[in-house]
GROMACS .gro file of C-alpha atoms in nm:
model
  100
    1UNK     CA    1   0.000   0.000   0.000
    2UNK     CA    2   0.290   0.235   0.078
    3UNK     CA    3   0.436   0.191  -0.269
    4UNK     CA    4   0.101   0.269  -0.428
    5UNK     CA    5   0.069   0.588  -0.224
    6UNK     CA    6   0.426   0.686  -0.315
    7UNK     CA    7   0.375   0.647  -0.692
    8UNK     CA    8   0.038   0.826  -0.691
    9UNK     CA    9   0.182   1.117  -0.490
   10UNK     CA   10   0.491   1.129  -0.713
   11UNK     CA   11   0.283   1.154  -1.032
   12UNK     CA   12   0.053   1.407  -0.866
   13UNK     CA   13   0.353   1.622  -0.768
   14UNK     CA   14   0.495   1.603  -1.121
   15UNK     CA   15   0.154   1.687  -1.264
   16UNK     CA   16   0.118   1.992  -1.040
   17UNK     CA   17   0.473   2.115  -1.102
   18UNK     CA   18   0.528   2.404  -1.340
   19UNK     CA   19   0.693   2.278  -1.660
   20UNK     CA   20   1.039   2.422  -1.727
   21UNK     CA   21   1.170   2.508  -2.069
   22UNK     CA   22   1.437   2.279  -2.208
   23UNK     CA   23   1.785   2.409  -2.137
   24UNK     CA   24   1.674   2.616  -1.839
   25UNK     CA   25   1.992   2.636  -1.634
   26UNK     CA   26   1.841   2.700  -1.290
   27UNK     CA   27   1.634   2.410  -1.172
   28UNK     CA   28   1.603   2.217  -0.848
   29UNK     CA   29   1.729   1.860  -0.857
   30UNK     CA   30   1.759   1.570  -0.619
   31UNK     CA   31   2.019   1.403  -0.841
   32UNK     CA   32   2.334   1.342  -0.638
   33UNK     CA   33   2.553   1.342  -0.949
   34UNK     CA   34   2.420   1.677  -1.068
   35UNK     CA   35   2.460   1.821  -0.718
   36UNK     CA   36   2.824   1.708  -0.722
   37UNK     CA   37   2.875   1.900  -1.046
   38UNK     CA   38   2.877   1.603  -1.284
   39UNK     CA   39   2.695   1.722  -1.594
   40UNK     CA   40   2.628   1.395  -1.777
   41UNK     CA   41   2.386   1.193  -1.568
   42UNK     CA   42   2.185   0.937  -1.768
   43UNK     CA   43   1.869   0.997  -1.563
   44UNK     CA   44   1.866   1.376  -1.539
   45UNK     CA   45   1.563   1.522  -1.708
   46UNK     CA   46   1.325   1.226  -1.670
   47UNK     CA   47   1.118   1.402  -1.403
   48UNK     CA   48   1.099   1.720  -1.609
   49UNK     CA   49   1.008   1.510  -1.915
   50UNK     CA   50   0.720   1.347  -1.725
   51UNK     CA   51   0.605   1.690  -1.603
   52UNK     CA   52   0.598   1.817  -1.961
   53UNK     CA   53   0.416   1.504  -2.073
   54UNK     CA   54   0.150   1.539  -1.803
   55UNK     CA   55   0.091   1.895  -1.926
   56UNK     CA   56   0.048   1.770  -2.285
   57UNK     CA   57   0.382   1.894  -2.418
   58UNK     CA   58   0.513   1.587  -2.596
   59UNK     CA   59   0.785   1.764  -2.798
   60UNK     CA   60   0.920   1.944  -2.491
   61UNK     CA   61   0.909   1.616  -2.299
   62UNK     CA   62   1.121   1.450  -2.567
   63UNK     CA   63   1.372   1.737  -2.550
   64UNK     CA   64   1.420   1.689  -2.176
   65UNK     CA   65   1.469   1.313  -2.193
   66UNK     CA   66   1.359   1.045  -2.438
   67UNK     CA   67   1.282   0.804  -2.152
   68UNK     CA   68   1.009   1.026  -2.006
   69UNK     CA   69   0.736   0.868  -2.217
   70UNK     CA   70   0.829   0.504  -2.140
   71UNK     CA   71   0.886   0.594  -1.773
   72UNK     CA   72   0.535   0.737  -1.744
   73UNK     CA   73   0.387   0.420  -1.895
   74UNK     CA   74   0.593   0.203  -1.659
   75UNK     CA   75   0.481   0.400  -1.352
   76UNK     CA   76   0.114   0.397  -1.459
   77UNK     CA   77   0.140   0.022  -1.528
   78UNK     CA   78   0.286  -0.028  -1.179
   79UNK     CA   79   0.010   0.180  -1.019
   80UNK     CA   80  -0.259  -0.025  -1.196
   81UNK     CA   81  -0.088  -0.348  -1.087
   82UNK     CA   82  -0.068  -0.232  -0.726
   83UNK     CA   83  -0.435  -0.131  -0.728
   84UNK     CA   84  -0.533  -0.476  -0.859
   85UNK     CA   85  -0.313  -0.643  -0.597
   86UNK     CA   86  -0.466  -0.438  -0.316
   87UNK     CA   87  -0.820  -0.510  -0.435
   88UNK     CA   88  -0.741  -0.882  -0.449
   89UNK     CA   89  -0.586  -0.871  -0.103
   90UNK     CA   90  -0.888  -0.683   0.034
   91UNK     CA   91  -1.127  -0.941  -0.112
   92UNK     CA   92  -0.931  -1.228   0.044
   93UNK     CA   93  -0.927  -1.057   0.386
   94UNK     CA   94  -1.298  -0.979   0.357
   95UNK     CA   95  -1.383  -1.342   0.275
   96UNK     CA   96  -1.174  -1.470   0.567
   97UNK     CA   97  -1.349  -1.238   0.814
   98UNK     CA   98  -1.690  -1.312   0.669
   99UNK     CA   99  -1.674  -1.691   0.707
  100UNK     CA  100  -1.504  -1.703   1.047
   0.00000   0.00000   0.00000
């Protein structure tokens, strides 16, 4: 359940974030490599790409990082899987309590 809450909140935060233009030099990052001054991090830009995608800016999303589109599909697929798992778990618990 915690993982489901995490992914839903993460996508909500990215959806509510203001999209930044590609190449904008001043942006906040949690990336430890970027914070150490290393400029070529393979994952930098994925969050900004997903933000652009959630705001309907597919071309800008692609400019930030090509993996933004697949990453969004992977996260949504994981959220759907976790919802199904939680529903199944709830039904099993409900049946156990009902027949005891």
